C-alpha atoms as a PDB file:
ATOM      1  CA  VAL A   1       0.000   0.000   0.000  1.00  0.00           C
ATOM      2  CA  PHE A   2       1.422   3.361  -1.058  1.00  0.00           C
ATOM      3  CA  THR A   3       0.037   6.159   1.135  1.00  0.00           C
ATOM      4  CA  GLU A   4       0.386   9.804   0.191  1.00  0.00           C
ATOM      5  CA  GLU A   5       1.023  11.714   3.410  1.00  0.00           C
ATOM      6  CA  ASP A   6      -1.141  14.649   4.353  1.00  0.00           C
ATOM      7  CA  LYS A   7       0.573  18.014   4.605  1.00  0.00           C
ATOM      8  CA  TYR A   8       1.516  17.728   8.279  1.00  0.00           C
ATOM      9  CA  GLY A   9       1.747  13.930   8.411  1.00  0.00           C
ATOM     10  CA  LEU A  10      -0.782  13.675  11.246  1.00  0.00           C
ATOM     11  CA  TYR A  11      -3.350  11.313   9.748  1.00  0.00           C
ATOM     12  CA  SER A  12      -0.950   9.319   7.560  1.00  0.00           C
ATOM     13  CA  ASN A  13       1.101   8.549  10.654  1.00  0.00           C
ATOM     14  CA  LEU A  14      -2.060   7.303  12.354  1.00  0.00           C
ATOM     15  CA  LEU A  15      -2.848   5.107   9.352  1.00  0.00           C
ATOM     16  CA  PHE A  16       0.709   3.767   9.521  1.00  0.00           C
ATOM     17  CA  LYS A  17       0.275   2.803  13.184  1.00  0.00           C
ATOM     18  CA  TYR A  18      -3.088   1.151  12.508  1.00  0.00           C
ATOM     19  CA  PHE A  19      -1.399  -1.160  10.012  1.00  0.00           C
ATOM     20  CA  LEU A  20       1.270  -2.159  12.532  1.00  0.00           C
ATOM     21  CA  ALA A  21      -1.249  -2.561  15.360  1.00  0.00           C
ATOM     22  CA  GLU A  22      -3.283  -4.980  13.262  1.00  0.00           C
ATOM     23  CA  GLY A  23      -0.130  -7.020  12.762  1.00  0.00           C
ATOM     24  CA  VAL A  24       0.431  -7.223  16.517  1.00  0.00           C
ATOM     25  CA  VAL A  25      -3.147  -8.361  17.195  1.00  0.00           C
ATOM     26  CA  CYS A  26      -2.977 -10.972  14.410  1.00  0.00           C
ATOM     27  CA  GLY A  27       0.374 -12.296  15.648  1.00  0.00           C
ATOM     28  CA  HIS A  28       2.361 -11.301  12.548  1.00  0.00           C
ATOM     29  CA  ASP A  29       6.049 -10.439  12.567  1.00  0.00           C
ATOM     30  CA  LEU A  30       6.823  -6.750  12.104  1.00  0.00           C
ATOM     31  CA  PHE A  31       9.549  -4.857  10.271  1.00  0.00           C
ATOM     32  CA  VAL A  32       9.518  -1.110  10.954  1.00  0.00           C
ATOM     33  CA  ALA A  33      11.840   1.204   8.999  1.00  0.00           C
ATOM     34  CA  SER A  34      12.190   4.946   9.482  1.00  0.00           C
ATOM     35  CA  ALA A  35      14.640   7.781   9.067  1.00  0.00           C
ATOM     36  CA  LYS A  36      12.472  10.209  11.014  1.00  0.00           C
ATOM     37  CA  GLU A  37      11.376   8.513  14.220  1.00  0.00           C
ATOM     38  CA  HIS A  38      13.001   5.599  16.009  1.00  0.00           C
ATOM     39  CA  PRO A  39      11.035   2.366  15.437  1.00  0.00           C
ATOM     40  CA  ASP A  40      11.009   1.676  19.193  1.00  0.00           C
ATOM     41  CA  ASN A  41       9.086   4.901  19.762  1.00  0.00           C
ATOM     42  CA  ILE A  42       6.672   4.074  16.937  1.00  0.00           C
ATOM     43  CA  LEU A  43       5.787   0.726  18.503  1.00  0.00           C
ATOM     44  CA  LYS A  44       5.245   2.363  21.882  1.00  0.00           C
ATOM     45  CA  GLU A  45       2.624   4.660  20.330  1.00  0.00           C
ATOM     46  CA  LEU A  46       0.456   1.974  18.728  1.00  0.00           C
ATOM     47  CA  PRO A  47      -3.263   2.306  19.549  1.00  0.00           C
ATOM     48  CA  ALA A  48      -4.840  -0.186  21.952  1.00  0.00           C
ATOM     49  CA  PRO A  49      -7.291  -2.771  20.596  1.00  0.00           C
ATOM     50  CA  LEU A  50     -10.924  -1.899  21.176  1.00  0.00           C
ATOM     51  CA  LEU A  51     -12.917  -4.649  22.874  1.00  0.00           C
ATOM     52  CA  ASP A  52     -16.067  -5.930  21.226  1.00  0.00           C
ATOM     53  CA  ASP A  53     -18.394  -4.552  23.894  1.00  0.00           C
ATOM     54  CA  SER A  54     -16.713  -1.143  23.840  1.00  0.00           C
ATOM     55  CA  TYR A  55     -16.871  -1.064  20.063  1.00  0.00           C
ATOM     56  CA  GLY A  56     -20.578  -1.918  20.083  1.00  0.00           C
ATOM     57  CA  LYS A  57     -21.315   0.763  22.660  1.00  0.00           C
ATOM     58  CA  GLU A  58     -19.370   3.352  20.678  1.00  0.00           C
ATOM     59  CA  LEU A  59     -21.291   2.621  17.489  1.00  0.00           C
ATOM     60  CA  GLY A  60     -24.578   2.240  19.366  1.00  0.00           C
ATOM     61  CA  ASP A  61     -24.425   5.711  20.872  1.00  0.00           C
ATOM     62  CA  GLU A  62     -23.512   7.234  17.549  1.00  0.00           C
ATOM     63  CA  GLY A  63     -26.237   5.326  15.702  1.00  0.00           C
ATOM     64  CA  ALA A  64     -28.887   6.464  18.195  1.00  0.00           C
ATOM     65  CA  ALA A  65     -27.822  10.086  17.816  1.00  0.00           C
ATOM     66  CA  LYS A  66     -27.946   9.834  14.037  1.00  0.00           C
ATOM     67  CA  SER A  67     -31.391   8.240  14.206  1.00  0.00           C
ATOM     68  CA  GLU A  68     -32.760  11.103  16.278  1.00  0.00           C
ATOM     69  CA  ASP A  69     -31.285  13.657  13.907  1.00  0.00           C
ATOM     70  CA  PHE A  70     -32.759  11.790  10.983  1.00  0.00           C
ATOM     71  CA  GLN A  71     -36.256  11.744  12.515  1.00  0.00           C
ATOM     72  CA  ASP A  72     -36.063  15.460  13.246  1.00  0.00           C
ATOM     73  CA  SER A  73     -34.993  16.205   9.712  1.00  0.00           C
ATOM     74  CA  MET A  74     -37.872  14.147   8.299  1.00  0.00           C
ATOM     75  CA  LYS A  75     -40.389  16.284  10.184  1.00  0.00           C
ATOM     76  CA  ILE A  76     -39.075  19.311   8.343  1.00  0.00           C
ATOM     77  CA  ALA A  77     -38.193  17.853   4.966  1.00  0.00           C
ATOM     78  CA  TRP A  78     -41.365  15.799   4.532  1.00  0.00           C
ATOM     79  CA  ARG A  79     -40.897  15.633   0.787  1.00  0.00           C
ATOM     80  CA  TYR A  80     -37.923  13.291   1.245  1.00  0.00           C
ATOM     81  CA  GLN A  81     -39.774  10.704   3.344  1.00  0.00           C
ATOM     82  CA  ASN A  82     -40.311   8.266   0.475  1.00  0.00           C
ATOM     83  CA  LEU A  83     -36.744   8.456  -0.812  1.00  0.00           C
ATOM     84  CA  PRO A  84     -34.386   5.523  -0.113  1.00  0.00           C
ATOM     85  CA  LYS A  85     -32.113   6.017   2.863  1.00  0.00           C
ATOM     86  CA  MET A  86     -28.458   6.497   2.057  1.00  0.00           C
ATOM     87  CA  GLU A  87     -26.220   4.663   4.507  1.00  0.00           C
ATOM     88  CA  ALA A  88     -22.987   6.505   5.218  1.00  0.00           C
ATOM     89  CA  SER A  89     -21.530   3.303   6.599  1.00  0.00           C
ATOM     90  CA  PRO A  90     -22.884   0.183   4.891  1.00  0.00           C
ATOM     91  CA  THR A  91     -20.826  -2.088   7.148  1.00  0.00           C
ATOM     92  CA  THR A  92     -21.925  -0.596  10.464  1.00  0.00           C
ATOM     93  CA  HIS A  93     -23.269  -3.903  11.749  1.00  0.00           C
ATOM     94  CA  THR A  94     -20.555  -6.077  10.195  1.00  0.00           C
ATOM     95  CA  LYS A  95     -17.378  -6.569  12.153  1.00  0.00           C
ATOM     96  CA  PHE A  96     -14.333  -6.889   9.925  1.00  0.00           C
ATOM     97  CA  GLY A  97     -10.871  -7.241  11.406  1.00  0.00           C
ATOM     98  CA  HIS A  98     -10.078  -5.386  14.596  1.00  0.00           C
ATOM     99  CA  TYR A  99     -10.705  -1.852  15.821  1.00  0.00           C
ATOM    100  CA  TYR A 100      -8.560   0.392  17.964  1.00  0.00           C
ATOM    101  CA  ASP A 101      -8.912   3.087  20.580  1.00  0.00           C
ATOM    102  CA  ILE A 102      -6.683   6.004  19.627  1.00  0.00           C
ATOM    103  CA  SER A 103      -7.054   7.522  23.089  1.00  0.00           C
ATOM    104  CA  LYS A 104      -5.101   4.624  24.642  1.00  0.00           C
ATOM    105  CA  LYS A 105      -1.734   3.016  23.909  1.00  0.00           C
ATOM    106  CA  MET A 106      -1.206  -0.662  23.327  1.00  0.00           C
ATOM    107  CA  SER A 107       0.093  -2.486  26.390  1.00  0.00           C
ATOM    108  CA  PRO A 108       3.824  -3.375  26.398  1.00  0.00           C
ATOM    109  CA  GLU A 109       2.955  -7.023  27.077  1.00  0.00           C
ATOM    110  CA  LEU A 110       0.931  -7.209  23.861  1.00  0.00           C
ATOM    111  CA  CYS A 111       3.672  -5.507  21.828  1.00  0.00           C
ATOM    112  CA  GLN A 112       6.277  -7.935  23.164  1.00  0.00           C
ATOM    113  CA  SER A 113       4.122 -10.921  22.268  1.00  0.00           C
ATOM    114  CA  VAL A 114       5.190 -10.683  18.611  1.00  0.00           C
ATOM    115  CA  LYS A 115       8.595 -10.704  16.989  1.00  0.00           C
ATOM    116  CA  TRP A 116       9.607  -7.463  15.369  1.00  0.00           C
ATOM    117  CA  HIS A 117      12.630  -6.036  13.562  1.00  0.00           C
ATOM    118  CA  SER A 118      13.631  -2.398  13.327  1.00  0.00           C
ATOM    119  CA  PHE A 119      15.627  -0.334  10.845  1.00  0.00           C
ATOM    120  CA  TYR A 120      16.640   3.153  11.919  1.00  0.00           C
ATOM    121  CA  LEU A 121      18.634   4.771   9.132  1.00  0.00           C
ATOM    122  CA  HIS A 122      20.855   6.949  11.312  1.00  0.00           C
ATOM    123  CA  GLU A 123      21.987   3.970  13.380  1.00  0.00           C
ATOM    124  CA  GLU A 124      22.624   1.885  10.271  1.00  0.00           C
ATOM    125  CA  LEU A 125      24.737   4.583   8.631  1.00  0.00           C
ATOM    126  CA  SER A 126      26.756   5.181  11.802  1.00  0.00           C
ATOM    127  CA  SER A 127      27.521   1.482  12.312  1.00  0.00           C
ATOM    128  CA  GLU A 128      28.770   0.835   8.776  1.00  0.00           C
ATOM    129  CA  PRO A 129      30.385   3.061   6.135  1.00  0.00           C
ATOM    130  CA  ALA A 130      28.176   4.438   3.401  1.00  0.00           C
ATOM    131  CA  MET A 131      27.693   2.126   0.453  1.00  0.00           C
ATOM    132  CA  ARG A 132      26.048   2.370  -2.940  1.00  0.00           C
ATOM    133  CA  ALA A 133      24.565  -0.808  -4.352  1.00  0.00           C
ATOM    134  CA  TRP A 134      22.108  -1.382  -7.197  1.00  0.00           C
ATOM    135  CA  ASN A 135      22.957   2.137  -8.356  1.00  0.00           C
ATOM    136  CA  MET A 136      20.885   3.807  -5.612  1.00  0.00           C
ATOM    137  CA  ASN A 137      21.687   5.827  -2.510  1.00  0.00           C
ATOM    138  CA  SER A 138      23.099   4.154   0.574  1.00  0.00           C
ATOM    139  CA  GLY A 139      19.935   4.462   2.680  1.00  0.00           C
ATOM    140  CA  TYR A 140      17.767   2.575   0.213  1.00  0.00           C
ATOM    141  CA  ALA A 141      20.493  -0.022  -0.429  1.00  0.00           C
ATOM    142  CA  LYS A 142      20.917  -0.780   3.273  1.00  0.00           C
ATOM    143  CA  LEU A 143      17.167  -1.058   3.770  1.00  0.00           C
ATOM    144  CA  LEU A 144      16.856  -3.536   0.903  1.00  0.00           C
ATOM    145  CA  GLN A 145      19.735  -5.611   2.246  1.00  0.00           C
ATOM    146  CA  SER A 146      18.152  -5.692   5.689  1.00  0.00           C
ATOM    147  CA  LEU A 147      14.776  -6.713   4.262  1.00  0.00           C
ATOM    148  CA  GLN A 148      16.322  -9.411   2.091  1.00  0.00           C
ATOM    149  CA  ARG A 149      18.194 -10.825   5.072  1.00  0.00           C
ATOM    150  CA  ILE A 150      15.076 -10.938   7.278  1.00  0.00           C
ATOM    151  CA  ILE A 151      12.959 -12.554   4.550  1.00  0.00           C
ATOM    152  CA  SER A 152      15.501 -15.290   3.853  1.00  0.00           C
ATOM    153  CA  GLN A 153      16.617 -16.003   7.423  1.00  0.00           C
ATOM    154  CA  GLU A 154      13.249 -15.792   9.201  1.00  0.00           C
ATOM    155  CA  GLY A 155      11.401 -18.110   6.847  1.00  0.00           C
ATOM    156  CA  PHE A 156       9.308 -15.657   4.819  1.00  0.00           C
ATOM    157  CA  ASP A 157      10.726 -16.646   1.427  1.00  0.00           C
ATOM    158  CA  GLY A 158       7.915 -18.349  -0.430  1.00  0.00           C
ATOM    159  CA  SER A 159      10.240 -19.912  -3.013  1.00  0.00           C
ATOM    160  CA  ASP A 160      12.150 -21.970  -0.425  1.00  0.00           C
ATOM    161  CA  PRO A 161      10.569 -24.887   1.474  1.00  0.00           C
ATOM    162  CA  GLN A 162      10.218 -24.102   5.171  1.00  0.00           C
ATOM    163  CA  LYS A 163      10.165 -26.620   7.998  1.00  0.00           C
ATOM    164  CA  LYS A 164       8.743 -24.349  10.689  1.00  0.00           C
ATOM    165  CA  GLN A 165       5.273 -22.864  10.788  1.00  0.00           C
ATOM    166  CA  ARG A 166       4.820 -20.032   8.318  1.00  0.00           C
ATOM    167  CA  ASN A 167       3.862 -16.517   9.336  1.00  0.00           C
ATOM    168  CA  VAL A 168       3.291 -13.157   7.676  1.00  0.00           C
ATOM    169  CA  LEU A 169       5.782 -10.295   7.758  1.00  0.00           C
ATOM    170  CA  ARG A 170       4.242  -6.822   7.973  1.00  0.00           C
ATOM    171  CA  ILE A 171       6.614  -4.146   6.657  1.00  0.00           C
ATOM    172  CA  GLY A 172       6.135  -0.482   7.487  1.00  0.00           C
ATOM    173  CA  ILE A 173       8.361   2.179   5.896  1.00  0.00           C
ATOM    174  CA  GLN A 174       7.824   5.738   7.115  1.00  0.00           C
ATOM    175  CA  SER A 175       8.314   8.915   5.023  1.00  0.00           C
ATOM    176  CA  LEU A 176      10.187   7.229   2.183  1.00  0.00           C
ATOM    177  CA  GLY A 177      11.628   9.688  -0.296  1.00  0.00           C
ATOM    178  CA  SER A 178      12.098  12.486   2.230  1.00  0.00           C
ATOM    179  CA  ILE A 179      15.394  14.323   2.611  1.00  0.00           C
ATOM    180  CA  LEU A 180      16.080  12.280   5.757  1.00  0.00           C
ATOM    181  CA  TRP A 181      16.615   9.228   3.549  1.00  0.00           C
ATOM    182  CA  GLY A 182      19.270  11.100   1.579  1.00  0.00           C
ATOM    183  CA  ASP A 183      16.978  11.573  -1.404  1.00  0.00           C
ATOM    184  CA  ASP A 184      16.524  14.912  -3.143  1.00  0.00           C
ATOM    185  CA  VAL A 185      13.275  14.241  -5.023  1.00  0.00           C
ATOM    186  CA  CYS A 186      11.434  16.414  -2.490  1.00  0.00           C
ATOM    187  CA  CYS A 187      13.886  19.301  -2.759  1.00  0.00           C
ATOM    188  CA  SER A 188      14.145  19.990  -6.469  1.00  0.00           C
ATOM    189  CA  ASP A 189      12.107  19.737  -9.636  1.00  0.00           C
ATOM    190  CA  CYS A 190      15.190  18.268 -11.342  1.00  0.00           C
ATOM    191  CA  PRO A 191      16.859  16.066  -8.678  1.00  0.00           C
ATOM    192  CA  GLU A 192      20.388  14.810  -9.165  1.00  0.00           C
ATOM    193  CA  ASP A 193      19.340  11.217  -8.489  1.00  0.00           C
ATOM    194  CA  PRO A 194      15.761  10.868  -9.753  1.00  0.00           C
ATOM    195  CA  HIS A 195      15.876   7.076 -10.130  1.00  0.00           C
ATOM    196  CA  SER A 196      16.854   5.894  -6.633  1.00  0.00           C
ATOM    197  CA  LEU A 197      13.284   5.910  -5.326  1.00  0.00           C
ATOM    198  CA  THR A 198      11.829   4.065  -8.316  1.00  0.00           C
ATOM    199  CA  LYS A 199      14.660   1.523  -8.339  1.00  0.00           C
ATOM    200  CA  PHE A 200      14.089   0.849  -4.659  1.00  0.00           C
ATOM    201  CA  LEU A 201      10.368   0.274  -5.228  1.00  0.00           C
ATOM    202  CA  TYR A 202      11.096  -2.001  -8.187  1.00  0.00           C
ATOM    203  CA  VAL A 203      13.416  -4.231  -6.141  1.00  0.00           C
ATOM    204  CA  LEU A 204      11.038  -4.130  -3.157  1.00  0.00           C
ATOM    205  CA  ARG A 205       8.165  -5.195  -5.382  1.00  0.00           C
ATOM    206  CA  GLY A 206      10.147  -8.274  -6.383  1.00  0.00           C
ATOM    207  CA  LEU A 207      10.874  -9.145  -2.754  1.00  0.00           C
ATOM    208  CA  LEU A 208       7.204  -8.839  -1.814  1.00  0.00           C
ATOM    209  CA  ARG A 209       6.060 -10.963  -4.736  1.00  0.00           C
ATOM    210  CA  LYS A 210       8.136 -13.969  -3.687  1.00  0.00           C
ATOM    211  CA  SER A 211       7.674 -13.666   0.072  1.00  0.00           C
ATOM    212  CA  LEU A 212       4.876 -13.929   2.627  1.00  0.00           C
ATOM    213  CA  SER A 213       4.785 -10.231   3.396  1.00  0.00           C
ATOM    214  CA  ALA A 214       2.692  -7.082   3.127  1.00  0.00           C
ATOM    215  CA  CYS A 215       4.041  -3.545   3.086  1.00  0.00           C
ATOM    216  CA  ILE A 216       2.772  -0.031   3.716  1.00  0.00           C
ATOM    217  CA  ILE A 217       4.844   2.989   2.654  1.00  0.00           C
ATOM    218  CA  THR A 218       4.136   6.621   3.462  1.00  0.00           C
ATOM    219  CA  VAL A 219       5.616   9.243   1.142  1.00  0.00           C
ATOM    220  CA  PRO A 220       5.413  13.064   1.414  1.00  0.00           C
ATOM    221  CA  THR A 221       4.120  13.394  -2.134  1.00  0.00           C
ATOM    222  CA  HIS A 222       3.053  17.005  -1.612  1.00  0.00           C
ATOM    223  CA  LEU A 223       6.776  17.876  -1.676  1.00  0.00           C
ATOM    224  CA  ILE A 224       7.527  15.974  -4.912  1.00  0.00           C
ATOM    225  CA  GLN A 225       6.971  18.361  -7.804  1.00  0.00           C
ATOM    226  CA  ASN A 226       8.268  16.100 -10.568  1.00  0.00           C
ATOM    227  CA  LYS A 227       5.184  14.497 -12.123  1.00  0.00           C
ATOM    228  CA  ALA A 228       7.217  11.909 -14.027  1.00  0.00           C
ATOM    229  CA  ILE A 229       8.604  10.488 -10.779  1.00  0.00           C
ATOM    230  CA  MET A 230       5.127  10.325  -9.255  1.00  0.00           C
ATOM    231  CA  GLU A 231       3.763   8.452 -12.264  1.00  0.00           C
ATOM    232  CA  ARG A 232       6.541   5.868 -12.009  1.00  0.00           C
ATOM    233  CA  VAL A 233       5.960   5.479  -8.275  1.00  0.00           C
ATOM    234  CA  THR A 234       2.239   4.962  -8.844  1.00  0.00           C
ATOM    235  CA  ASN A 235       2.845   2.331 -11.519  1.00  0.00           C
ATOM    236  CA  LEU A 236       5.165   0.425  -9.168  1.00  0.00           C
ATOM    237  CA  SER A 237       2.554   0.320  -6.395  1.00  0.00           C
ATOM    238  CA  ASP A 238      -0.356  -2.071  -6.013  1.00  0.00           C
ATOM    239  CA  MET A 239      -2.590   0.349  -4.118  1.00  0.00           C
ATOM    240  CA  VAL A 240      -2.266   4.143  -3.899  1.00  0.00           C
ATOM    241  CA  VAL A 241      -4.270   6.089  -1.311  1.00  0.00           C
ATOM    242  CA  GLY A 242      -3.983   9.827  -0.671  1.00  0.00           C
ATOM    243  CA  LEU A 243      -5.011  11.720   2.452  1.00  0.00           C
ATOM    244  CA  GLU A 244      -6.004  15.373   2.124  1.00  0.00           C
ATOM    245  CA  SER A 245      -6.192  17.095   5.487  1.00  0.00           C
ATOM    246  CA  PHE A 246      -8.310  20.203   6.031  1.00  0.00           C
ATOM    247  CA  ILE A 247      -5.769  21.643   8.505  1.00  0.00           C
ATOM    248  CA  GLY A 248      -4.645  25.059   7.312  1.00  0.00           C
ATOM    249  CA  SER A 249      -6.914  25.046   4.252  1.00  0.00           C
ATOM    250  CA  GLU A 250     -10.094  26.936   3.418  1.00  0.00           C
ATOM    251  CA  ARG A 251     -12.165  23.774   3.861  1.00  0.00           C
ATOM    252  CA  GLU A 252     -11.313  23.690   7.566  1.00  0.00           C
ATOM    253  CA  THR A 253     -13.787  26.525   8.200  1.00  0.00           C
ATOM    254  CA  ASN A 254     -16.155  25.654   5.366  1.00  0.00           C
ATOM    255  CA  PRO A 255     -19.548  24.568   6.762  1.00  0.00           C
ATOM    256  CA  LEU A 256     -19.826  22.009   3.955  1.00  0.00           C
ATOM    257  CA  TYR A 257     -17.123  19.897   5.602  1.00  0.00           C
ATOM    258  CA  LYS A 258     -17.817  20.650   9.244  1.00  0.00           C
ATOM    259  CA  ASP A 259     -18.334  16.939  10.058  1.00  0.00           C
ATOM    260  CA  TYR A 260     -15.040  15.795   8.525  1.00  0.00           C
ATOM    261  CA  HIS A 261     -11.327  16.355   8.969  1.00  0.00           C
ATOM    262  CA  GLY A 262     -10.153  15.460   5.490  1.00  0.00           C
ATOM    263  CA  LEU A 263     -10.723  13.585   2.244  1.00  0.00           C
ATOM    264  CA  VAL A 264      -9.561  10.146   1.141  1.00  0.00           C
ATOM    265  CA  HIS A 265      -8.486   9.802  -2.491  1.00  0.00           C
ATOM    266  CA  VAL A 266      -8.179   6.215  -3.746  1.00  0.00           C
ATOM    267  CA  HIS A 267      -6.033   6.644  -6.845  1.00  0.00           C
ATOM    268  CA  GLN A 268      -5.328   2.983  -7.527  1.00  0.00           C
ATOM    269  CA  ILE A 269      -6.362  -0.372  -6.119  1.00  0.00           C
ATOM    270  CA  PRO A 270      -5.105  -3.862  -7.040  1.00  0.00           C
ATOM    271  CA  ARG A 271      -7.092  -5.626  -9.720  1.00  0.00           C
ATOM    272  CA  LEU A 272      -5.453  -9.004 -10.319  1.00  0.00           C
ATOM    273  CA  ASN A 273      -5.848 -10.836 -13.644  1.00  0.00           C
ATOM    274  CA  SER A 274      -7.760  -7.978 -15.204  1.00  0.00           C
ATOM    275  CA  LEU A 275      -7.032  -5.199 -17.675  1.00  0.00           C
ATOM    276  CA  ILE A 276      -9.732  -2.808 -16.455  1.00  0.00           C
ATOM    277  CA  CYS A 277      -9.749  -0.523 -13.429  1.00  0.00           C
ATOM    278  CA  ASP A 278     -12.147  -0.845 -10.541  1.00  0.00           C
ATOM    279  CA  VAL A 279     -15.593   0.656 -10.954  1.00  0.00           C
ATOM    280  CA  SER A 280     -17.344   1.290  -7.667  1.00  0.00           C
ATOM    281  CA  ASP A 281     -20.524   3.046  -6.664  1.00  0.00           C
ATOM    282  CA  THR A 282     -18.643   4.901  -3.915  1.00  0.00           C
ATOM    283  CA  LYS A 283     -16.100   7.476  -5.067  1.00  0.00           C
ATOM    284  CA  ASP A 284     -16.395  10.230  -2.471  1.00  0.00           C
ATOM    285  CA  LEU A 285     -14.748   9.272   0.811  1.00  0.00           C
ATOM    286  CA  ALA A 286     -13.894  11.400   3.821  1.00  0.00           C
ATOM    287  CA  PHE A 287     -12.387  10.722   7.227  1.00  0.00           C
ATOM    288  CA  ARG A 288     -12.910  12.185  10.658  1.00  0.00           C
ATOM    289  CA  LEU A 289     -11.143  11.777  13.977  1.00  0.00           C
ATOM    290  CA  LYS A 290     -13.467  11.087  16.878  1.00  0.00           C
ATOM    291  CA  ARG A 291     -12.751  10.730  20.557  1.00  0.00           C
ATOM    292  CA  LYS A 292     -11.698   7.099  20.214  1.00  0.00           C
ATOM    293  CA  LEU A 293     -12.074   6.133  16.567  1.00  0.00           C
ATOM    294  CA  PHE A 294     -10.624   7.163  13.244  1.00  0.00           C
ATOM    295  CA  THR A 295     -13.333   6.499  10.671  1.00  0.00           C
ATOM    296  CA  ILE A 296     -13.573   6.579   6.882  1.00  0.00           C
ATOM    297  CA  GLU A 297     -17.062   7.236   5.542  1.00  0.00           C
ATOM    298  CA  ARG A 298     -18.913   8.189   2.435  1.00  0.00           C
ATOM    299  CA  LEU A 299     -18.903  11.930   1.949  1.00  0.00           C
ATOM    300  CA  HIS A 300     -22.405  13.381   2.171  1.00  0.00           C
ATOM    301  CA  LEU A 301     -22.784  17.095   1.522  1.00  0.00           C
ATOM    302  CA  PRO A 302     -25.985  18.849   2.604  1.00  0.00           C
ATOM    303  CA  PRO A 303     -28.777  18.928  -0.060  1.00  0.00           C
ATOM    304  CA  ASP A 304     -29.397  22.613   0.580  1.00  0.00           C
ATOM    305  CA  LEU A 305     -27.523  25.425   2.259  1.00  0.00           C
ATOM    306  CA  SER A 306     -28.662  27.807   4.962  1.00  0.00           C
ATOM    307  CA  ASP A 307     -28.870  31.544   4.524  1.00  0.00           C
ATOM    308  CA  THR A 308     -25.628  32.015   6.433  1.00  0.00           C
ATOM    309  CA  VAL A 309     -23.588  30.202   3.788  1.00  0.00           C
ATOM    310  CA  SER A 310     -22.152  32.529   1.196  1.00  0.00           C
ATOM    311  CA  ARG A 311     -22.399  32.247  -2.574  1.00  0.00           C
ATOM    312  CA  ALA A 312     -18.730  31.257  -2.671  1.00  0.00           C
ATOM    313  CA  SER A 313     -19.491  28.225  -0.516  1.00  0.00           C
ATOM    314  CA  LYS A 314     -22.180  27.157  -2.973  1.00  0.00           C
ATOM    315  CA  GLN A 315     -19.686  27.412  -5.809  1.00  0.00           C
ATOM    316  CA  ASP A 316     -17.216  25.441  -3.736  1.00  0.00           C
ATOM    317  CA  LEU A 317     -19.876  22.752  -3.257  1.00  0.00           C
ATOM    318  CA  ALA A 318     -20.372  22.395  -6.993  1.00  0.00           C
ATOM    319  CA  GLY A 319     -16.646  22.351  -7.679  1.00  0.00           C
ATOM    320  CA  SER A 320     -15.970  19.834  -4.917  1.00  0.00           C
ATOM    321  CA  ALA A 321     -18.707  17.504  -6.123  1.00  0.00           C
ATOM    322  CA  LYS A 322     -17.305  17.602  -9.635  1.00  0.00           C
ATOM    323  CA  LEU A 323     -13.753  17.020  -8.415  1.00  0.00           C
ATOM    324  CA  LEU A 324     -14.626  14.184  -6.044  1.00  0.00           C
ATOM    325  CA  SER A 325     -16.703  12.353  -8.623  1.00  0.00           C
ATOM    326  CA  SER A 326     -13.857  12.248 -11.141  1.00  0.00           C
ATOM    327  CA  GLY A 327     -11.462   9.331 -11.491  1.00  0.00           C
ATOM    328  CA  CYS A 328     -11.591   5.722 -12.638  1.00  0.00           C
ATOM    329  CA  GLY A 329     -13.044   4.397  -9.408  1.00  0.00           C
ATOM    330  CA  ALA A 330     -12.608   3.887  -5.719  1.00  0.00           C
ATOM    331  CA  VAL A 331     -13.007   1.217  -3.130  1.00  0.00           C
ATOM    332  CA  ALA A 332     -16.109   1.218  -0.913  1.00  0.00           C
ATOM    333  CA  ILE A 333     -14.421   1.347   2.452  1.00  0.00           C
ATOM    334  CA  GLY A 334     -17.409   2.617   4.399  1.00  0.00           C
ATOM    335  CA  LYS A 335     -16.828   2.935   8.137  1.00  0.00           C
ATOM    336  CA  ARG A 336     -14.387   0.094   8.636  1.00  0.00           C
ATOM    337  CA  HIS A 337     -12.080   2.076  10.896  1.00  0.00           C
ATOM    338  CA  LEU A 338      -8.937   1.149   8.958  1.00  0.00           C
ATOM    339  CA  ASP A 339      -9.303  -2.625   8.979  1.00  0.00           C
ATOM    340  CA  PHE A 340      -5.954  -4.060   8.003  1.00  0.00           C
END
């Protein structure tokens, strides 16, 4: 999964931790790589699993509140009573995977119950002299060597017969392509080494294809101005998801988006053994951060605007609807609370 970081990296970092937390709960082995934050600190900040009864209570309270609001609105807008109800979360009553409480941290005992490996770039570069292999920068080369060693030695290589019980390796790479990795694709429109990032992803793709592993990568794409590099990165990824935060933008104070904290753009999803892209009935997705949950829902804008909303907001509504509805398709995530 290739995740485009939001401007301040707040929500993409949360998505990154959700992926790792699901690996801990499922008993998978972890490999955490970063040049920004030490992997030990990342694992200490994983969200705590949400128990089934707590999850049901959380959704029950919210569902009751929405039901009351819906009944009140029907008394006013009587003309819409016979229209079919649009569910913002079609999977509200279906439990899929595990859910997490972002207000609490995962217990150290649970984190230590799984085997995990860490790669902190600054420690790796200080322990060994800089090297350049596969015609890419030293940070990417060392990360690939470390991944290749873990996959072969820990029994994740699918091409070799294994005697011990097989497991899944969850790989998390944080802020790949940033200047902290020694890459300059985020600093210049014409970087000196524009191929290191794409070569790394090409080799990584080969490692993932022949191993029992899954990988999530966050990249500060808002800093990469070279469109050719972004197209190559997208083509080398199975799934590309972008997070657009409302922090610091005009939409933060726009009443049209008062119930949300940002938009989710699904640019590409895997479609195996097919030449066509995905076509889904849900293209407009938004996320919001609640007291305990981080949810992804269908984006529903109000059918009409109050007198306090300006003409510019109405124009923004039309432009946003046109922009969100464009694209080849998206995945109907609903309110699955990042089920990895």
